[in-house]
XYZ file of C-alpha atoms in Angstrom:
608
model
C -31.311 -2.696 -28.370
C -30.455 -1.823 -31.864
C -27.446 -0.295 -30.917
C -26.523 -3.257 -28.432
C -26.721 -5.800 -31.995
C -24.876 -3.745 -34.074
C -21.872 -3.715 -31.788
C -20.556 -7.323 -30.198
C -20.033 -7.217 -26.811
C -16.289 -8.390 -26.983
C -16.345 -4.567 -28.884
C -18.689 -2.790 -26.565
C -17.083 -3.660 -23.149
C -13.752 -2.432 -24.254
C -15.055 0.632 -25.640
C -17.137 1.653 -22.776
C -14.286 0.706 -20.202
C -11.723 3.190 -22.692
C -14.706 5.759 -22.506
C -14.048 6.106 -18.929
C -11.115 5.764 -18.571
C -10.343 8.551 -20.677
C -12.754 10.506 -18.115
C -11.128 9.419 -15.274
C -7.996 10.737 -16.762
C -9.157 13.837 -17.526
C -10.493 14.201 -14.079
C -7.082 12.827 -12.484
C -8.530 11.008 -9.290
C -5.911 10.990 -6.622
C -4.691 7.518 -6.263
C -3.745 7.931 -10.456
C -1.596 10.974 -10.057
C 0.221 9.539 -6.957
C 0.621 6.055 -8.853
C 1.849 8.343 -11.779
C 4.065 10.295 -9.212
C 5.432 6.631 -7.488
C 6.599 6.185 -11.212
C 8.816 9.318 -11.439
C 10.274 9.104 -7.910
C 11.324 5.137 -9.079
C 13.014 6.701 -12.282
C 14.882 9.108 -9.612
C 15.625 5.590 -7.318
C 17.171 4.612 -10.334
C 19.161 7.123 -11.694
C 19.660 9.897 -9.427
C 21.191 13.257 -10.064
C 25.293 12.745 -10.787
C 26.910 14.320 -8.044
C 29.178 16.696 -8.938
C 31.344 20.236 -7.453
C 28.691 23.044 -6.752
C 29.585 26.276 -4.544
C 27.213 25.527 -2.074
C 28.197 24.570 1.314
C 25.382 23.644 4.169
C 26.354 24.615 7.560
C 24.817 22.082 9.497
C 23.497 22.470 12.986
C 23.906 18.751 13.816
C 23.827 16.659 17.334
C 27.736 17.249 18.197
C 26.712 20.917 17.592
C 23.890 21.506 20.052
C 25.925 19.542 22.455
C 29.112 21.560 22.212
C 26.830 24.662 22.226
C 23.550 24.060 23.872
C 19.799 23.212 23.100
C 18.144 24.984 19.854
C 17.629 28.479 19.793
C 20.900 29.270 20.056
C 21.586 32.815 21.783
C 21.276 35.362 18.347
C 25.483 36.608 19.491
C 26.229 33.314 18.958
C 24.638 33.208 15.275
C 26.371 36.982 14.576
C 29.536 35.532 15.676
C 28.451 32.655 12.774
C 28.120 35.111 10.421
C 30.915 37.180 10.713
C 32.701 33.971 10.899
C 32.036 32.930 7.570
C 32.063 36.779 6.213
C 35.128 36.788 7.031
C 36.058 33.730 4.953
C 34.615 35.417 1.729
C 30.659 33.754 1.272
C 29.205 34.759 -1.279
C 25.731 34.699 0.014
C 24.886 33.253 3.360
C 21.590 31.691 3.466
C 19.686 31.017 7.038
C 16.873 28.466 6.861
C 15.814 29.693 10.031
C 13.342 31.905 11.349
C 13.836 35.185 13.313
C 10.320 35.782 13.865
C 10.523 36.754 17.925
C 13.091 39.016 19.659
C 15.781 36.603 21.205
C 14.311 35.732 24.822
C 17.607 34.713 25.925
C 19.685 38.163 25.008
C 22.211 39.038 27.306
C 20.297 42.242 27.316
C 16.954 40.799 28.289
C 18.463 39.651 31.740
C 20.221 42.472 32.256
C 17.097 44.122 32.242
C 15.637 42.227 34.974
C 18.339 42.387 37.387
C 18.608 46.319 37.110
C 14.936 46.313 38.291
C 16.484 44.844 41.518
C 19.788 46.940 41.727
C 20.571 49.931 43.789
C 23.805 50.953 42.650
C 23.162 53.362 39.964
C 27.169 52.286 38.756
C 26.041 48.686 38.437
C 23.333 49.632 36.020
C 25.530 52.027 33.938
C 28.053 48.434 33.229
C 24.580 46.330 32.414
C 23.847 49.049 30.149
C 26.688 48.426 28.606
C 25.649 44.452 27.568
C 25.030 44.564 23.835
C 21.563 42.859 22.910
C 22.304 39.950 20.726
C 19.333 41.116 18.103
C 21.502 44.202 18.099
C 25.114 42.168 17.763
C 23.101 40.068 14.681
C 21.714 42.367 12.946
C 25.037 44.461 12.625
C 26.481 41.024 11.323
C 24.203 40.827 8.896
C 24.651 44.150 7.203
C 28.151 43.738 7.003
C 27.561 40.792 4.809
C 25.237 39.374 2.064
C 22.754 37.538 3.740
C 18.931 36.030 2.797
C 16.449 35.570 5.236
C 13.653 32.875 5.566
C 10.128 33.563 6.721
C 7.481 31.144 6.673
C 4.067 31.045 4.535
C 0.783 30.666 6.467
C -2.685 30.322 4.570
C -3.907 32.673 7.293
C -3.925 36.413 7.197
C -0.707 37.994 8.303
C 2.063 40.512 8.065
C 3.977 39.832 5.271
C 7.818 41.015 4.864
C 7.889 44.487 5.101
C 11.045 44.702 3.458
C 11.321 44.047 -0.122
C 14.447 44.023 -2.028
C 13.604 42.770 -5.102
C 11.398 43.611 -8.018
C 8.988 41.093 -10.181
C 8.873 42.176 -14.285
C 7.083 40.184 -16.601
C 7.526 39.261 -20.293
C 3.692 38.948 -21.382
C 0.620 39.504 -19.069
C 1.210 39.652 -15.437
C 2.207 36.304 -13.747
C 0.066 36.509 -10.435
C -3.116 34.859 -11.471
C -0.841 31.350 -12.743
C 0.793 31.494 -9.127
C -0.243 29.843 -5.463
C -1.093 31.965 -3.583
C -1.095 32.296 0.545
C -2.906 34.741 3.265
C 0.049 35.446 4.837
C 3.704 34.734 6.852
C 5.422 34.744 9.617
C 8.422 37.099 9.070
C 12.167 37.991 10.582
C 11.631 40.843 13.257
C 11.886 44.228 11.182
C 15.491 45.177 12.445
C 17.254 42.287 10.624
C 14.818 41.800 7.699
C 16.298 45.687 6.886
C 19.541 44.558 7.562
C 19.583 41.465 5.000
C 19.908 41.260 1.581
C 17.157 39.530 0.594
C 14.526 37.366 1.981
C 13.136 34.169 0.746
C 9.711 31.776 1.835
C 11.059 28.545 3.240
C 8.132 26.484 2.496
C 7.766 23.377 0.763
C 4.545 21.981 -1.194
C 4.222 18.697 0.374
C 3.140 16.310 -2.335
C 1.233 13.063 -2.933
C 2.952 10.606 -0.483
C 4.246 13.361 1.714
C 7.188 13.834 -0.757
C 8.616 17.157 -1.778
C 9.302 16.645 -5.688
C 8.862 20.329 -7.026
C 9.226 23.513 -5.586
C 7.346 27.097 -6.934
C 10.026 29.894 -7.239
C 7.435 32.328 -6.515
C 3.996 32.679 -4.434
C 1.744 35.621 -4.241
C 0.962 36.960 -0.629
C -2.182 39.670 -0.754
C -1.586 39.451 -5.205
C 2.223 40.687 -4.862
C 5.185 38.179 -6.005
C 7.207 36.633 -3.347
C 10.456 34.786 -3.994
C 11.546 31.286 -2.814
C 14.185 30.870 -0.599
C 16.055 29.816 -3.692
C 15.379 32.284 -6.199
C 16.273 34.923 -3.525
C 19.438 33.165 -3.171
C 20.577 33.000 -6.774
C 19.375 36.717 -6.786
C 21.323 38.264 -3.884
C 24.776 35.986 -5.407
C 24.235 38.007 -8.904
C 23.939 40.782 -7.417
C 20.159 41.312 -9.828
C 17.767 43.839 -8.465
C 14.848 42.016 -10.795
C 13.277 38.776 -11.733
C 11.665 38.391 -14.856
C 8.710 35.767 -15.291
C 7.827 34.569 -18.917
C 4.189 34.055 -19.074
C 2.568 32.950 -22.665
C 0.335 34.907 -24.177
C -2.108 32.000 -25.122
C -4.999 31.695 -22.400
C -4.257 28.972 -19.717
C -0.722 28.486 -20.561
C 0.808 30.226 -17.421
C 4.296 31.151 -17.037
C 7.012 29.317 -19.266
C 10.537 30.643 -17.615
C 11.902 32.769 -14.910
C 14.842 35.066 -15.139
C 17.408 35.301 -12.010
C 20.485 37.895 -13.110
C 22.213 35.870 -15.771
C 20.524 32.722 -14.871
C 17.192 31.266 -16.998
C 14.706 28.687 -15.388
C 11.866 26.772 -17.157
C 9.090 25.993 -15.013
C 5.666 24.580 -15.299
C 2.754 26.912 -15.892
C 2.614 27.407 -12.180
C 5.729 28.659 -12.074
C 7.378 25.620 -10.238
C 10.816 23.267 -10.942
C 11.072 19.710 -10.411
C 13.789 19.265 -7.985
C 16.610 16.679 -9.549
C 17.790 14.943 -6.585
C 21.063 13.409 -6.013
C 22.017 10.835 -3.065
C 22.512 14.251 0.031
C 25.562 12.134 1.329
C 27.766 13.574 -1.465
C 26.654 17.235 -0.017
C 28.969 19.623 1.139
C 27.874 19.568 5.171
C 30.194 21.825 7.896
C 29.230 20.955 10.985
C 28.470 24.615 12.533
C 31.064 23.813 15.884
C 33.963 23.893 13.569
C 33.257 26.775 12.030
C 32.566 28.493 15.970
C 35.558 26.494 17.113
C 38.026 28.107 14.444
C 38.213 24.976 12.840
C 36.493 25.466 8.817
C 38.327 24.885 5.723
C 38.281 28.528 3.921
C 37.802 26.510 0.622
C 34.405 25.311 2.036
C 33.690 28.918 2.009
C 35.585 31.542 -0.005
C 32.986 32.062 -2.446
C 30.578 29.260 -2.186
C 26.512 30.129 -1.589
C 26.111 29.154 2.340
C 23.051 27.776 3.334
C 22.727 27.645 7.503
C 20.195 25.254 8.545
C 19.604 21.737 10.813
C 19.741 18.209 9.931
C 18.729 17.321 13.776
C 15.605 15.621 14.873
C 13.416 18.024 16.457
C 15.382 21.079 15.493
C 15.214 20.816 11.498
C 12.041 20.359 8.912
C 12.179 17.328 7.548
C 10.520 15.844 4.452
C 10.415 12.702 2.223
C 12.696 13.370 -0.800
C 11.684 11.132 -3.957
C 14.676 8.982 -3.245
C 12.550 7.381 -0.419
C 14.916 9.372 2.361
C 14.080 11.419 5.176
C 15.151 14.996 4.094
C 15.905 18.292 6.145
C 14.603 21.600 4.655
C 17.984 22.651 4.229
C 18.970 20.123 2.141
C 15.467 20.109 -0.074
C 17.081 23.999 -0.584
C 20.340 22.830 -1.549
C 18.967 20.059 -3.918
C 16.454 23.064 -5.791
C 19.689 25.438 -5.705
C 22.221 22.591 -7.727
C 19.250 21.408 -9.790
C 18.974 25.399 -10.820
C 23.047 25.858 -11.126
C 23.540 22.538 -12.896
C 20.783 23.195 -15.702
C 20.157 19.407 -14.933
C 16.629 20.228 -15.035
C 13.245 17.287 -14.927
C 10.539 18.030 -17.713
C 7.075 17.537 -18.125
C 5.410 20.080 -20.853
C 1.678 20.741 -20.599
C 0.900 18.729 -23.945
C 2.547 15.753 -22.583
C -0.779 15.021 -20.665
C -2.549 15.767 -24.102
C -0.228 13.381 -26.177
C -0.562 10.172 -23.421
C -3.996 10.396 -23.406
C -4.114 10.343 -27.582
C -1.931 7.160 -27.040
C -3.978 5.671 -24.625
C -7.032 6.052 -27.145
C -4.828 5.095 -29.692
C -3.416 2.174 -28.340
C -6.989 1.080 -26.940
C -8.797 1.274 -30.105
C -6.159 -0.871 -31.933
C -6.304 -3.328 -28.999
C -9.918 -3.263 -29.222
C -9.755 -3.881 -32.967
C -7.460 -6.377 -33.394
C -8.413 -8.894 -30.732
C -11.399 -10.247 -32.019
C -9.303 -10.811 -35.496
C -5.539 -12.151 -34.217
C -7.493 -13.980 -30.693
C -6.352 -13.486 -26.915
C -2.889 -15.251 -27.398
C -1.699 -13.150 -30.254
C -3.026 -10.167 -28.667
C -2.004 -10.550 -25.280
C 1.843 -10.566 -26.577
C 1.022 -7.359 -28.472
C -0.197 -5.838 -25.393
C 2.757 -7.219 -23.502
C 4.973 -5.639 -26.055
C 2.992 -2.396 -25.994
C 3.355 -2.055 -22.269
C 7.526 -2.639 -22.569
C 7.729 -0.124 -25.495
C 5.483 2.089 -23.084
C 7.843 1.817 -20.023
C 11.290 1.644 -22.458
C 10.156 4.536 -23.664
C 9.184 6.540 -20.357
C 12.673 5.390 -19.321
C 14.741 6.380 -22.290
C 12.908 9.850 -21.891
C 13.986 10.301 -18.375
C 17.427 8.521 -18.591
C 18.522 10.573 -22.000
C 16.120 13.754 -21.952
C 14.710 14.450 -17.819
C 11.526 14.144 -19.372
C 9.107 12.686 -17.038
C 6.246 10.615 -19.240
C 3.727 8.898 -17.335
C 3.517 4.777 -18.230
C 1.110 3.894 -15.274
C -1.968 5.401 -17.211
C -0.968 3.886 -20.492
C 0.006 0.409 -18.765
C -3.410 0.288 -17.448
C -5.352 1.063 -20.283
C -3.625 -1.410 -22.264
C -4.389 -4.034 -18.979
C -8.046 -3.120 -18.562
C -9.110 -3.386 -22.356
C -7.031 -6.544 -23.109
C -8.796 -8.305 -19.875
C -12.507 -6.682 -20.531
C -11.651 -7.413 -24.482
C -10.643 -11.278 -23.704
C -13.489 -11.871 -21.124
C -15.843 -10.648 -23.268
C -14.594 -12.623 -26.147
C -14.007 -15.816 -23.648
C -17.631 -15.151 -22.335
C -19.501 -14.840 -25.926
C -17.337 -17.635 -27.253
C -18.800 -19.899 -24.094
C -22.240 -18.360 -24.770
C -21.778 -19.734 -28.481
C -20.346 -23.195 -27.250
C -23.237 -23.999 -24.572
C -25.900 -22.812 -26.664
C -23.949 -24.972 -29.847
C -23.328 -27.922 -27.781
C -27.179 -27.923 -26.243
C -28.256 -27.365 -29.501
C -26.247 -30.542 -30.703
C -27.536 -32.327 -27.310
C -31.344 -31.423 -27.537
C -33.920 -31.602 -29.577
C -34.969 -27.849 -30.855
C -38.469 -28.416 -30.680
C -39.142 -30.087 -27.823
C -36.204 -29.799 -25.516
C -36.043 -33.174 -24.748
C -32.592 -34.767 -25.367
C -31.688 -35.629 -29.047
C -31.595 -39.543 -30.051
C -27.838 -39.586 -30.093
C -27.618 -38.124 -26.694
C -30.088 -40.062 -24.637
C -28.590 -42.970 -26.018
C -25.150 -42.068 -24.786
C -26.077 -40.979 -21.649
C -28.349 -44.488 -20.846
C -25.498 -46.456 -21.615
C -23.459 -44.246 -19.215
C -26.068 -44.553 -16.823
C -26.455 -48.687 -17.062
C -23.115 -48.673 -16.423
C -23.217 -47.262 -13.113
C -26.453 -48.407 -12.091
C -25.743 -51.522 -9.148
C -28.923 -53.236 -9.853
C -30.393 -53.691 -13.014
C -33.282 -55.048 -12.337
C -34.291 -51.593 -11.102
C -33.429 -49.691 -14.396
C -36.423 -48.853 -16.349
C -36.203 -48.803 -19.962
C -39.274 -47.697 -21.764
C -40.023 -46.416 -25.582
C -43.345 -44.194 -25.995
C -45.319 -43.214 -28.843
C -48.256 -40.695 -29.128
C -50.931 -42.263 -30.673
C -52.241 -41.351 -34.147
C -49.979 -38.317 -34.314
C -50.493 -38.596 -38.225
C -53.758 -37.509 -38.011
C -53.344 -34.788 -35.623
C -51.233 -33.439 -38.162
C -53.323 -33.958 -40.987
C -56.329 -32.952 -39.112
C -54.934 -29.880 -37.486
C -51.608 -28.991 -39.787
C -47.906 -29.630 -38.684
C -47.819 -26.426 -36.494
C -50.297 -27.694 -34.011
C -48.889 -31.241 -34.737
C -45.330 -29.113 -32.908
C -47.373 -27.630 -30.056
C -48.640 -31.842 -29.252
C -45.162 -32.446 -29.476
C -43.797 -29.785 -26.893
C -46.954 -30.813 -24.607
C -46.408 -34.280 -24.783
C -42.181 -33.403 -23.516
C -43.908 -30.991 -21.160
C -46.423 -33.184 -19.232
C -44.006 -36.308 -18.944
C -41.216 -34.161 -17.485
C -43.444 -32.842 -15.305
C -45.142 -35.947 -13.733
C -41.608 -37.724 -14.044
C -39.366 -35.266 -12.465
C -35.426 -34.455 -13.207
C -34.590 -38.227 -12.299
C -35.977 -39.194 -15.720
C -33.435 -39.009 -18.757
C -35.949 -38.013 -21.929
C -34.964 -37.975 -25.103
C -36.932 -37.660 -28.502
C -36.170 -40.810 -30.858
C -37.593 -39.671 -33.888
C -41.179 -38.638 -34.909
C -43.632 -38.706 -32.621
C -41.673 -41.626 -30.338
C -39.770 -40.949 -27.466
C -37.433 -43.203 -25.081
C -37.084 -42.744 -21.540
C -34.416 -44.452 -18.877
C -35.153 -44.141 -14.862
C -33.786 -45.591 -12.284
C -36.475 -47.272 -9.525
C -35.145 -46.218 -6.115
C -35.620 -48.469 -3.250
C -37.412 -45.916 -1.232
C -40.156 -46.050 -4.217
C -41.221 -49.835 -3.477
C -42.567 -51.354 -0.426
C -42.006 -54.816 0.596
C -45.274 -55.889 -0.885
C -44.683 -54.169 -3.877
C -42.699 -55.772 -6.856
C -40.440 -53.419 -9.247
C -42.181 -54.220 -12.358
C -45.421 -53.199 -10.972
C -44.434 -49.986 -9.330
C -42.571 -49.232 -12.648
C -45.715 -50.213 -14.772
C -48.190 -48.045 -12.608
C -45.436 -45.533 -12.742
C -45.704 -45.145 -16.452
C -49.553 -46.160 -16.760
C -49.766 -42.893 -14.098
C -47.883 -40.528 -16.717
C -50.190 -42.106 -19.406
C -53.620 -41.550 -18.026
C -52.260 -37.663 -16.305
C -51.471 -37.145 -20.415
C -54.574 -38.250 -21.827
C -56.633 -35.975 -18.882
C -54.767 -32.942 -20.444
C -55.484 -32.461 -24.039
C -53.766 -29.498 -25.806
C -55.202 -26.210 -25.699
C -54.952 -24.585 -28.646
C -57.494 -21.019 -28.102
C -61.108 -22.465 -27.669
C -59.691 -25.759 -29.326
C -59.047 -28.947 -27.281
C -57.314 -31.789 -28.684
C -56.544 -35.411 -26.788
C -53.553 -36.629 -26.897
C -52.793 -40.485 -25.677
C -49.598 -42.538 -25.688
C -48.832 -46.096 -25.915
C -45.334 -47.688 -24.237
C -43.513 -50.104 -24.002
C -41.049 -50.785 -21.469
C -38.017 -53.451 -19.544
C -35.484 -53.707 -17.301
C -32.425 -54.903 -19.031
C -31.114 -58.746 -17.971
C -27.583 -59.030 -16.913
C -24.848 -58.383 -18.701
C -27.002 -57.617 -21.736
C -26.733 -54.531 -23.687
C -28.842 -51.529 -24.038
C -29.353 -52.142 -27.452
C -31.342 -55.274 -26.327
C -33.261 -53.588 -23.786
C -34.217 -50.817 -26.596
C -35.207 -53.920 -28.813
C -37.604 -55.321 -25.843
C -38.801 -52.122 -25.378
C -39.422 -51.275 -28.754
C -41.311 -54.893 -29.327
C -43.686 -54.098 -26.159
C -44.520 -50.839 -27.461
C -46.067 -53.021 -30.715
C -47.745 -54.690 -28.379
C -49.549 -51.971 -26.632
C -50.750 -50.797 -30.354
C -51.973 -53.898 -31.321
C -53.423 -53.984 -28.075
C -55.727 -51.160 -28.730
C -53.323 -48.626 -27.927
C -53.450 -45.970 -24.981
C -51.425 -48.602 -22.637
C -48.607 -49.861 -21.115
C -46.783 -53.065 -21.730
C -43.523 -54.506 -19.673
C -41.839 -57.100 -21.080
């Protein structure tokens, strides 16, 4: 309680609503980091990634593709003959997003195996012998060239590749514990992993909203280090033997940078980029039936990083990119690859999180302080122009730095205290107004209205009344209040006072208008309804044993003050104003018949 009057609530509201806030933010629900994640993706909308030359070429295997050469999996010969293809055009690197994880069922090799299990002819089997197996015909396509692999990640225990070509240094402690980490994968069959040049996880992290907005360069499988498809790219196109993963000494920090040959990445602590995408229609694609059909532009290939994948329905894996468009995996690849090559890297460092929430608290506090001094209007364009300086700046950040600051958090501070701060302020300055104006209205003491305001509201109520001659004017006054006062001091003198109010409200009901005159003497206004007389009944008299009623119900309950019991009686006098005469005259009448009930011995009612 004392801490509840120290503090105004148009200050405590606001405080307690920036007190949790701050905890929800530290807790990040779900629905705040994918509002916070809508934000960046809209920056992307915006202001994608310029397009620009890159050596990488996708060879797509579209629609016109499977037509020309038949429903996915292709025969594995038919994939060597891809390879050697574009081999023989000078790639660099020739990337398959694909997986080889099962012998090819429909080798050349496999049927001639079952149809020498029905042959006689011991010649006939000699020339089926003779059928290369396309595993075989692929794999020797492969080692002739410099090719990656994909396998797949699976949370579930399995074989991982059993063929590593690469080896994971460190600059600081070891990177493994900062990494994700998976039970397993699904892996090219042994023959070709040996064969390639490197092999690479084709996974991507789907994020909140099912988009794919950052890819981890490295995972462990069973606590060893296993590349991306991308790293393993950029690895096997150096030529490097080694990556090399920065980690920070400091506890908690996580890695800081990867090394790949000549090439130097900044990641998160996690060891993952944010993929900068650009619009995928200014991609290099080759549809793969040219480059069967004899039909590829060399310059599409001499030296470019080929990545061999699907952009058809039910043959790719497809993803939402930020840019709000259905993506294949191939092209995700691609986008992480450029992003990488063009150093055209998005940024958020681990004390940005740390630096929004100090403006947040900042920002709040100020908010909090200044609206009860400069008022809602004042403050509500300061918080207007806090939230554009707040979004200009998380723009200018992205637009001139790739630095990804999150406004939704800050936006909504700034909302929630200004609207708690301004209702509280709206509600205590109504509190303040309906107690001032019933204070203004009513009489303290009694509760009964105040002189001014009876007055004002009789007149209102004569006004509308359709028949005067059933509006009931009437002035009391309790009798010989002096001496009760005298006798019994001016505090009991009060407590008569606020039992006299009590009793006549109470026997008079809420149809009565009540106010206290002055002193001891009260006036009253009510309105005789028709359903209160009967036809043998005149107004006057049901208004005079009306009032004699609340007279003798008064003077049957003295006050009780402890074991003390003091009468109280009234006298009144009362009208019903004439036509077209004013309330003032009615008071008047009233006022005169009240005399009369005093000189009349008092305790009585008198209509005049």
């Amino acid at each position: 309680m004392i801490f509840g009057r120290k503090i105004p609530l148009s200050t405590l509201i606001p405080v307690i609503i920036l007190l949790l806030a701050t905890v929800v933010r530290l807790n990040e629900p779900v629905y705040i980091a994918e509002s916070r994640l809508k934000v960046f993706d809209t920056y992307q909308q915006i202001k994608p990634r310029d397009s620009a030359e890159f050596p990488i070429t996708i060879i797509d295997i579209d629609d016109l593709s499977l037509d020309k050469y038949g429903q996915w999996p292709w025969p594995r010969n038919i994939l060597a003959e891809l390879v050697d293809i574009l081999t023989e055009n000078s790639a660099a690197v020739i990337v398959f997003d694909i997986l080889f994880s099962e012998p090819d069922r429909i080798s050349r090799s496999y049927f001639s195996n079952v149809l020498k299990v029905h042959l006689d002819d011991s010649r006939l089997k000699k020339i089926l012998d003779l059928i290369p197996d396309n595993d075989q015909l692929l794999t020797q396509s492969i080692s002739q060239s410099n090719v990656v692999l994909g396998f797949a990640l699976t949370p579930n225990h399995g074989k991982p590749p059993e063929v590593q070509q690469w080896r994971v240094g460190s600059l600081g402690p070891s990177p493994q514990p900062y990494l994700l980490s998976f039970g397993g994968s699904i892996s090219a069959i042994p023959t070709l992993q040996h064969a390639a040049a490197g092999q690479g996880y084709v996974n991507h992290i789907i994020d909140y909203g099912k988009v794919v907005r950052q890819l981890p360069l490295f995972v462990t499988i069973d606590d060893k280090v296993y590349p991306s498809l991308a790293a393993e790219s950029l690895r096997v196109a150096q030529g490097a033997s080694t990556f090399v993963a920065a980690v920070s000494e400091s506890d908690d920090i996580g890695l800081t940078s990867v090394k790949i040959g000549q090439l130097t990445v900044p990641t998160d602590p996690h060891g993952r980029i944010w993929i900068h995408y650009r619009d995928p229609k200014s991609m290099e694609y080759v549809p793969a039936w040219k480059v069967l059909s004899g039909k590829l532009n060399r310059e599409l290939v001499e030296g470019r990083l080929i990545l061999v994948g699907s952009t058809a329905l039910g043959v790719g894996d497809f993803s939402i990119n930020p840019l709000g468009v259905l993506t294949s995996s191939v092209e995700i690849h691609a986008q992480a690859l450029e992003t990488i090559l063009s150093d055209d890297y998005l940024y958020r460092p681990q004390f940005l999180m740390g630096l929004e929430l100090l403006l947040c608290i900042v920002l709040g506090v100020l908010l909090i302080w200044l609206l009860p001094k400069f008022g809602m209007m004042w403050c509500g364009v300061l918080a207007f122009l806090a939230i554009v300086g707040t979004m200009t700046t998380g723009w200018i950040a992205f637009d001139r730095y790739n630095m990804l600051i999150d406004t939704i958090y800050p936006t909504a501070i700034i909302i929630l205290i200004y609207i708690s701060g301004s209702f509280s302020i709206y509600f205590t300055t109504r509190t303040r107004l309906i107690r001032t104006t019933w204070l203004v209205e009513h009489d303290v003491l009694t509760g009964s209205l105040s002189r001014r305001t009876w007055y004002d509201r009789a007149i209102k109520a004569l006004d509308n009344c359709e028949d005067r001659q059933r509006f009931l004017v009437a002035i009391l006054d309790i009798d010989f209040f002096k001496k009760v006062n005298d006798t019994y001091g001016h505090i009991t003198g009060d407590e008569a006072l606020k039992h006299t109010v009590n009793t006549l409200s109470t026997a008079l009901g809420s149809d009565v208008s009540f106010g206290r005159l002055g002193g001891e003497e009260f006036g009253l206004n009510l309105e005789i309804s028709s359903g209160a007389t009967s036809p043998n009944e005149s107004i006057p008299k049901v208004a005079t044993d009306l009032l004699d009623s609340v007279r003798a119900q008064l003077e049957n309950t003295p006050v009780q003050i402890d074991d003390l019991e003091i009468p109280i009686t009234i006298s009144i006098g009362a009208t019903f104003p004439k036509d077209s005469e004013m309330l003032n005259d009615a008071i008047d009448r009233a006022d005169k018949a009240l005399y009369t009930s005093k000189e009349s011995g008092r305790n009585r009612v008198t209509l005049l």
